[in-house]
Short mmCIF file of C-alpha atoms in Angstrom, two decimals:
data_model
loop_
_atom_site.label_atom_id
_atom_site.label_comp_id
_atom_site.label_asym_id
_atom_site.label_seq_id
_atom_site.Cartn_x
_atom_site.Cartn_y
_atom_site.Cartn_z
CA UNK A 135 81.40 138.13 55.20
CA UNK A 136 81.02 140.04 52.02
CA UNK A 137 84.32 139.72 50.33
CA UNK A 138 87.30 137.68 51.55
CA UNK A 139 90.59 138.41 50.57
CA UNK A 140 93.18 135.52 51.07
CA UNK A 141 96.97 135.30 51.08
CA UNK A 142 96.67 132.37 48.84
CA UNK A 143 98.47 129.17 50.14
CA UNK A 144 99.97 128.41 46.83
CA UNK A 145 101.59 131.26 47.46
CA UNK A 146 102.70 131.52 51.05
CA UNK A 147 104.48 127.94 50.92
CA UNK A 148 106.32 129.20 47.88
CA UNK A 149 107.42 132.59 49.75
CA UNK A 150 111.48 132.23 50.25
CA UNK A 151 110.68 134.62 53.41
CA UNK A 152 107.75 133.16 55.01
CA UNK A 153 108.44 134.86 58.12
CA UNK A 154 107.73 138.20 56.31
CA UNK A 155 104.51 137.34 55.39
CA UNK A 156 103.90 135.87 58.92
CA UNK A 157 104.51 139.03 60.12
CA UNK A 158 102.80 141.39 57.33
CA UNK A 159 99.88 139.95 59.05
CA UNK A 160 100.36 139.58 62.64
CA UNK A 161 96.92 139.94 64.28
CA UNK A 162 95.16 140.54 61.20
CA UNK A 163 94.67 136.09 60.94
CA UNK A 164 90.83 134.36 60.65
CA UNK A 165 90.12 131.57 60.37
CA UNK A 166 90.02 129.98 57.22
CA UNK A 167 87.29 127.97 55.69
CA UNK A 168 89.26 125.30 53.99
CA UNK A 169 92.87 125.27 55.70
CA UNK A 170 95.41 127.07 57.39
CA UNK A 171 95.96 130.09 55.00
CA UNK A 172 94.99 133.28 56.63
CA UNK A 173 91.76 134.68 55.31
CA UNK A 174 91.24 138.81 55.73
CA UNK A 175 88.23 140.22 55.56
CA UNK A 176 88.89 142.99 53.32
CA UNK A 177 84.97 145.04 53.46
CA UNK A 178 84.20 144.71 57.12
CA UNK A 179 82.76 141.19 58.07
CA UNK A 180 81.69 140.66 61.88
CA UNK A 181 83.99 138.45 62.47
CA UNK A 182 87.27 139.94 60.62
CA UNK A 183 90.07 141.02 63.64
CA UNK A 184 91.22 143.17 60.78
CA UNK A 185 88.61 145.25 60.54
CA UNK A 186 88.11 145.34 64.61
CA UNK A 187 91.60 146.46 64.80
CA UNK A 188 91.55 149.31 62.12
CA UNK A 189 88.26 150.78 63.67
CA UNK A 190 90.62 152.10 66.17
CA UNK A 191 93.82 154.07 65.34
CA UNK A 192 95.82 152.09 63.51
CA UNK A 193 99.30 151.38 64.98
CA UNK A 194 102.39 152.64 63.80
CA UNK A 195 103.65 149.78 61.42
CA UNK A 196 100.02 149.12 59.68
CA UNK A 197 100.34 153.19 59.61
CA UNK A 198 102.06 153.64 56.52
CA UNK A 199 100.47 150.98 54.61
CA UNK A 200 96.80 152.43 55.22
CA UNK A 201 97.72 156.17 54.09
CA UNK A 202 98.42 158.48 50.55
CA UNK A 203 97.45 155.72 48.31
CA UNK A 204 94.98 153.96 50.29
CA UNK A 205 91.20 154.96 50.03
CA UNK A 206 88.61 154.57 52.93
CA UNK A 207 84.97 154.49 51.72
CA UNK A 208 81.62 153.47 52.76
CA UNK A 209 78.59 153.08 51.33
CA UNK A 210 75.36 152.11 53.37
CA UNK A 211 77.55 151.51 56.53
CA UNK A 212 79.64 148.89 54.48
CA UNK A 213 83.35 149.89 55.23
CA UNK A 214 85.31 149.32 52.79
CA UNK A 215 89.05 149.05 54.56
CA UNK A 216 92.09 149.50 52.79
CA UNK A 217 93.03 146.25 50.76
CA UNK A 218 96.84 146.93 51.20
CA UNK A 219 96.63 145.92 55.13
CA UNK A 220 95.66 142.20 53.77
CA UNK A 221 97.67 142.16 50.94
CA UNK A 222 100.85 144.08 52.59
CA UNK A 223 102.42 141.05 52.82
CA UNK A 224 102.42 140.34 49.46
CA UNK A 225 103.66 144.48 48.91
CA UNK A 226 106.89 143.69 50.99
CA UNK A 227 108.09 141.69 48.19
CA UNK A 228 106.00 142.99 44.96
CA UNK A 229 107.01 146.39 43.87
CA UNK A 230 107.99 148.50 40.86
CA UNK A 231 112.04 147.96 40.16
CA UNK A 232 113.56 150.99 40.92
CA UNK A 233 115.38 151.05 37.10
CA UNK A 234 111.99 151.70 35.79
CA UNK A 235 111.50 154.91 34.52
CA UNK A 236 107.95 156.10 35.10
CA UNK A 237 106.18 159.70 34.25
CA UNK A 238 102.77 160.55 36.36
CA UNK A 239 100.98 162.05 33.49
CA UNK A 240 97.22 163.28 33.02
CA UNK A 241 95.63 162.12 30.43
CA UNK A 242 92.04 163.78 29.23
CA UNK A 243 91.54 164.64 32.66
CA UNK A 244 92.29 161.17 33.82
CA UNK A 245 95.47 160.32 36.25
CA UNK A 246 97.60 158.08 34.73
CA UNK A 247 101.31 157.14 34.87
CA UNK A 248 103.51 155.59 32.37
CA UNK A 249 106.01 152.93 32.63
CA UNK A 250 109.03 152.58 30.26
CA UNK A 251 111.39 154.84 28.35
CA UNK A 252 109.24 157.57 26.46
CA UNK A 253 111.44 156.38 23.13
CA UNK A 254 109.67 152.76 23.27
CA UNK A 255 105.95 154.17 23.03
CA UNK A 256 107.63 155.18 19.04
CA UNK A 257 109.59 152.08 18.79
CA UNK A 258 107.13 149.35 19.88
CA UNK A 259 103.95 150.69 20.46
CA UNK A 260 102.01 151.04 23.48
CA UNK A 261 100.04 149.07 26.35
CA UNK A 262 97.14 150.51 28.00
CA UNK A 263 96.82 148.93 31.50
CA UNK A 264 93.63 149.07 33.52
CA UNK A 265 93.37 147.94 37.16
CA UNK A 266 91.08 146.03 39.18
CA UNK A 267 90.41 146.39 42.64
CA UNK A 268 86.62 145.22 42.27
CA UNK A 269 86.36 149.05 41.11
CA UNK A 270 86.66 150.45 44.80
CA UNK A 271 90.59 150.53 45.24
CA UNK A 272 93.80 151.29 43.60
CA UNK A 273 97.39 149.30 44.96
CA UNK A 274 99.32 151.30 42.78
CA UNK A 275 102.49 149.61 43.77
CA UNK A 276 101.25 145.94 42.88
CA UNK A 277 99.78 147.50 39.65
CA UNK A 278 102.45 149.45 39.12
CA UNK A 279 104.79 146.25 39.51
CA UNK A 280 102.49 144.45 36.89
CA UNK A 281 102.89 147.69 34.48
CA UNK A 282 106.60 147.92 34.66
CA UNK A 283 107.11 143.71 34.16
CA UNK A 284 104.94 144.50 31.21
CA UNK A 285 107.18 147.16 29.77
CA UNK A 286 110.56 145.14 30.55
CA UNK A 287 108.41 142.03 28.95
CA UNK A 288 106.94 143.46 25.75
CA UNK A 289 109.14 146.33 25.23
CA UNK A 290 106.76 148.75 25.00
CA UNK A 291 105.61 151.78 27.03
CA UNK A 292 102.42 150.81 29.54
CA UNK A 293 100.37 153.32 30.74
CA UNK A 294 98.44 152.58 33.94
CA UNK A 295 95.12 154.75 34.39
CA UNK A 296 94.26 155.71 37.63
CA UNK A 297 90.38 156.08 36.86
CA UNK A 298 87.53 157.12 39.34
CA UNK A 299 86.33 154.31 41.86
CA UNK A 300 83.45 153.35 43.23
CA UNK A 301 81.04 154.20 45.69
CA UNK A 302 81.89 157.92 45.60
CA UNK A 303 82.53 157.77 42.00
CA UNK A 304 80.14 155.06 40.89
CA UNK A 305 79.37 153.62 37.60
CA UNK A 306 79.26 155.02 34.67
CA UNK A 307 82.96 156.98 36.32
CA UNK A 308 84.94 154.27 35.48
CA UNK A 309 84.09 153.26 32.09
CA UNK A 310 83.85 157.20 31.32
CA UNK A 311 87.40 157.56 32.05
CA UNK A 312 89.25 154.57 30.68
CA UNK A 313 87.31 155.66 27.08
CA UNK A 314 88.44 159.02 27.62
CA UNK A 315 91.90 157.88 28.37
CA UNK A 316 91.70 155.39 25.29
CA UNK A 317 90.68 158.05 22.49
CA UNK A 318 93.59 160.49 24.15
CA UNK A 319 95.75 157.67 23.09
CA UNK A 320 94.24 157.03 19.91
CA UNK A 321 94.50 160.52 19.16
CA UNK A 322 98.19 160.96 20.34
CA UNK A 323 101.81 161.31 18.69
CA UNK A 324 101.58 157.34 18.63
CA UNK A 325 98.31 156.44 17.83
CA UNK A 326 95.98 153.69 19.02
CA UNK A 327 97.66 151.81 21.80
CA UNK A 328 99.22 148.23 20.16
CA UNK A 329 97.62 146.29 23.21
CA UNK A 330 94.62 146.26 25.79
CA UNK A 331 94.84 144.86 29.33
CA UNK A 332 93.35 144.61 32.57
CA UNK A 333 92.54 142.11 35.60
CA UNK A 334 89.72 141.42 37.10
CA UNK A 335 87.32 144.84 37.52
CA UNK A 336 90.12 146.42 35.12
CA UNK A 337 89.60 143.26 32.83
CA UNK A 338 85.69 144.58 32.96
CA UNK A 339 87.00 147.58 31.95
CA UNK A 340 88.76 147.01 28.99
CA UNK A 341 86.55 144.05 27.04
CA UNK A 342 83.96 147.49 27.72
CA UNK A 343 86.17 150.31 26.00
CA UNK A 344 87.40 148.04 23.32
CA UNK A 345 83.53 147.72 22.43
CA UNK A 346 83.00 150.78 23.06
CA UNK A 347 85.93 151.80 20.71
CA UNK A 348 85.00 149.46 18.27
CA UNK A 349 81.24 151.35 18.33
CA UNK A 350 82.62 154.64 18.06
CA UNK A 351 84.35 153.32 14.93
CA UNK A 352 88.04 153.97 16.48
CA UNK A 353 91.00 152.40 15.79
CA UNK A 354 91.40 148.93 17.69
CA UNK A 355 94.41 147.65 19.34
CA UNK A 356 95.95 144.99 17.48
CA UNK A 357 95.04 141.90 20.90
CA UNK A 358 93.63 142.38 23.94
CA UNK A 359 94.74 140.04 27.48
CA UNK A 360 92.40 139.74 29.67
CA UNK A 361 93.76 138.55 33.69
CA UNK A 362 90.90 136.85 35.35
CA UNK A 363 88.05 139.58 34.03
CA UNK A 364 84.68 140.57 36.17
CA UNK A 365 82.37 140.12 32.26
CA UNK A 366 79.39 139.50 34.65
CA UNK A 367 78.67 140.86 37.42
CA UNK A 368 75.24 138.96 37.60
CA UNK A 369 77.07 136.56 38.65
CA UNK A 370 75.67 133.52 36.59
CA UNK A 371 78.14 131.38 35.78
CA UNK A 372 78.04 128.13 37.56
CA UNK A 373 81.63 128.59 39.09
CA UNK A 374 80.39 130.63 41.61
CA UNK A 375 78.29 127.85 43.35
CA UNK A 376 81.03 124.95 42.11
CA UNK A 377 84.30 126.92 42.99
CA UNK A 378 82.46 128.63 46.43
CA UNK A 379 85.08 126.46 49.00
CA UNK A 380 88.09 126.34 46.66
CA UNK A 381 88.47 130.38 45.70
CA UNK A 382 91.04 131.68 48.27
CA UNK A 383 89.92 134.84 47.96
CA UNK A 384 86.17 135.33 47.33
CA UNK A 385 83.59 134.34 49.19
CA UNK A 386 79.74 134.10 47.95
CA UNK A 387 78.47 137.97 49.47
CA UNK A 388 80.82 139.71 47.41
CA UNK A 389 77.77 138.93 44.06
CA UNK A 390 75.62 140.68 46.52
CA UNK A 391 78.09 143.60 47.76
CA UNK A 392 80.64 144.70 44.77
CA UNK A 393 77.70 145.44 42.17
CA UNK A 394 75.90 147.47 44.53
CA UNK A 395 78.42 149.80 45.25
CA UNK A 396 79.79 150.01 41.63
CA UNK A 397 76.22 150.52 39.55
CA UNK A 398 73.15 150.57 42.44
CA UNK A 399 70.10 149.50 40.82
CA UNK A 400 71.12 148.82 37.33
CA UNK A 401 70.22 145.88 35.44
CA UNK A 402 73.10 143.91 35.94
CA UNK A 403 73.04 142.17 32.74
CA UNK A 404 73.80 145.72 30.81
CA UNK A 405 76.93 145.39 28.55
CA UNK A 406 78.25 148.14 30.27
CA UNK A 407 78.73 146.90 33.82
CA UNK A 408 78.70 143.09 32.36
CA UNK A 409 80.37 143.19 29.02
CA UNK A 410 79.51 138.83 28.69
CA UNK A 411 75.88 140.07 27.30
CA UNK A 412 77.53 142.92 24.95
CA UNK A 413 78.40 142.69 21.32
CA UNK A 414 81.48 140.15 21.00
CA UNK A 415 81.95 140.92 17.38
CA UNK A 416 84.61 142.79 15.55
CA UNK A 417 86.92 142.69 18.33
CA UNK A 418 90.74 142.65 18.05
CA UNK A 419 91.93 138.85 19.37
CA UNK A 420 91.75 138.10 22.72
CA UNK A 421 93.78 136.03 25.19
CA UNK A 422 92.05 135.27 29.12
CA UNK A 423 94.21 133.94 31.59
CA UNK A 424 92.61 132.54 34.57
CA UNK A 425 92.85 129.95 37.94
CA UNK A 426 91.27 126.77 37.96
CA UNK A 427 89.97 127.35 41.69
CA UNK A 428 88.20 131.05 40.75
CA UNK A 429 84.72 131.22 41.19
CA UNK A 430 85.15 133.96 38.38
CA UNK A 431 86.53 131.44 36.64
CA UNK A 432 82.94 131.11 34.23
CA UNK A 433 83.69 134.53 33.64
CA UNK A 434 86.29 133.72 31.31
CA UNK A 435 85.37 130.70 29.85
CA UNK A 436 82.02 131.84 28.64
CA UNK A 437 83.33 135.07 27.57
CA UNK A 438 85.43 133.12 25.17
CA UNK A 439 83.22 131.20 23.98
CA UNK A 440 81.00 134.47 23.12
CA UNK A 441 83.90 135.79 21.34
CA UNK A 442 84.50 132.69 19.12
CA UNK A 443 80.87 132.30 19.14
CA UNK A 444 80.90 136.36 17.22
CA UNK A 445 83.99 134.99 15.11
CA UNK A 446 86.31 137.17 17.65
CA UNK A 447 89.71 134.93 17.21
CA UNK A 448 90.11 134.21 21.10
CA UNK A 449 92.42 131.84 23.08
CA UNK A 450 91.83 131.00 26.76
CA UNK A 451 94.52 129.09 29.04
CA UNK A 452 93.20 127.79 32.45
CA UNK A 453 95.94 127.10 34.63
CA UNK A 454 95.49 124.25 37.37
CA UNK A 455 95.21 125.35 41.25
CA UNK A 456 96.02 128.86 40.54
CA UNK A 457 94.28 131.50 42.03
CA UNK A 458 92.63 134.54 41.08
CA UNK A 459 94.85 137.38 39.30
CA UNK A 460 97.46 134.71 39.85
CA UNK A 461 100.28 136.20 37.51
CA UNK A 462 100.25 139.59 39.19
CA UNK A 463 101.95 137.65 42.25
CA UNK A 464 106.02 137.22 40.72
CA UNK A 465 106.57 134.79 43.45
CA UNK A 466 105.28 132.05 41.82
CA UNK A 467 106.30 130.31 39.20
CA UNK A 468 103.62 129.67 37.19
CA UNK A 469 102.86 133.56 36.95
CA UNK A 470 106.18 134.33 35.36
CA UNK A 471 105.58 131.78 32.84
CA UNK A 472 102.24 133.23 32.68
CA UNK A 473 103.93 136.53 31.96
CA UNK A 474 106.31 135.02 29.17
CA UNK A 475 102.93 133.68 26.88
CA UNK A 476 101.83 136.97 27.52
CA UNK A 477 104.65 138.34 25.89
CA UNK A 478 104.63 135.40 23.10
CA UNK A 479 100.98 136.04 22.07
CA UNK A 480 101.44 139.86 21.97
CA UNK A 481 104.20 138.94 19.64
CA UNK A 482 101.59 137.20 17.29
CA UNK A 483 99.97 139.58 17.01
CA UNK A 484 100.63 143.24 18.16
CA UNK A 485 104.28 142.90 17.52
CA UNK A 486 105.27 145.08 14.00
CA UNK A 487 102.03 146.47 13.68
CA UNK A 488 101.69 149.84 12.50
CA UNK A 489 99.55 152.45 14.86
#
């Protein structure tokens, strides 16, 4: 199995409608390796009924959840299936409030959409969000739902960018369109955005515009947050071996998958695909979040280290039995708390700066 994507236990026992998410995922349950959370192959494993079931047509209620905003791709006969069947359940109760006001825009010939009031962009600033989706798929209703918490949060306007994704738009797509989208920014009515963020791949994404940026000599924001970032997609860091049974939703073959279809036959120690082995220096402050039980986890501990290591100020918080991307899941606790020191350290240091 190349990449297993979990309903996380932690989160199912804290779901106040457990039957939902029972249901979200009727025929679609594996065995697991470690318990009795379901496990869903998300890219096509032998034994995933998921994938055996959405070979055929799917039926009517996975229907709606596997069309418009869903991609299919493939890539050397890998299939890569639509990651909103597996995480549906979690879509029945994540989802953009319907008070937020949002405006699809396009942004130096990037999709984008923005999330918040156009009048808080002049009052406090900007956030430029960037996904993951291990850089082959877009949820834009759980990323939207991350944006608009982020606006109601920080008080500022949040632009999500919708960039290219991999394998039909492989590497360097991605990190060509989040710069683009950046400088638009920079070069816009309100200036530089006030914050950088991203998870995971999107996390990736914006430790490698911010150097980038901060190459090109243009304005930085004033902190960056990075959610669980990919920095190295050689996958080095001994988490991956130590974490292996404990990450609910990665299994080892996604080190040997993901990379391929993102940047085939680069060096995966470039600082473009694997910003750990860029230039840490001269970067705005930096706050990762991240689960104890990740096997990404090394990802952001070494990454901070780098950045302290190239006198980048940089503060890391590790939070105990959480999972992966844990605070874009509102259900649980500890990701709304997540969420409010967030919101404290942008107000360190992004809050009253000038663009």
């Amino acid at each position: 199995q190349a990449l297993c994507l979990a309903t996380p236990a932690v989160v199912i026992q804290r779901c106040e409608d457990i039957h939902v998410a029972e249901q979200a995922v009727t025929e679609a349950v594996v065995a697991d390796r470690v318990g009795q959370q379901p496990v869903l192959d998300a890219f096509g494993g032998a034994g995933s009924v998921v994938t055996r079931r959405l070979e055929q047509r799917p039926p009517e209620d996975l229907r709606p959840l596997l069309e418009g905003d869903v991609r299919f791709s493939s890539s050397s006969g890998t299939e890569i299936r639509a990651m909103k069947a597996p995480l549906s359940w979690i879509l029945n109760h994540v989802d953009v409030p319907a008070a937020t006001t949002t405006e699809p825009v396009t942004i130096a010939g990037v999709p984008a959409k923005w999330y918040g009031a156009p009048d808080l962009a002049g009052r406090n600033g900007t956030l430029l969000y960037l996904h993951g989706g291990a850089w082959c798929v877009h949820l834009p209703g759980m990323y939207g739902a991350i944006a608009a918490r982020l606006s109601a949060a920080t008080g500022m306007r949040v632009l999500l960018v919708d960039y290219r994704l991999a394998p039909e738009h492989r590497f360097p797509a991605a990190v060509d369109d989040c710069l683009a989208a950046y400088r638009a920014l920079v070069a816009g009515p309100t200036g530089r955005p006030r914050v950088s963020a991203g998870d995971s791949a999107g996390g990736n994404l914006s430790l490698v515009t911010l150097m980038q940026a901060r190459d090109a000599q243009l304005p930085l924001p004033a902190c960056a947050v990075l959610l669980s970032p990919a920095t190295d997609i050689s996958m080095s860091g001994p988490s991956i071996r130590y974490n292996a049974k404990a990450d609910p939703m990665f299994s080892a073959g996604a080190g040997d998958l993901l990379p391929e279809l993102y940047g085939p036959g680069l060096e995966r120690t470039l600082p473009l695909i694997s910003p750990l082995h860029g230039d840490w220096s001269g970067l705005p402050p930096l706050y990762f979040v991240a689960g104890s039980t990740e096997m990404l986890l090394d990802d952001s501990v070494r990454a901070h280290d780098r950045a302290q290591q190239a006198g980048t100020s940089s503060r890391i918080d590790v939070w105990p039995d959480m999972p992966h991307v844990f605070p874009l899941f509102p259900l649980l606790p500890e990701a709304k708390q997540a969420i409010r020191d967030i919101v404290a350290f942008i107000d360190e240091h992004a809050r009253d700066v000038a663009a």
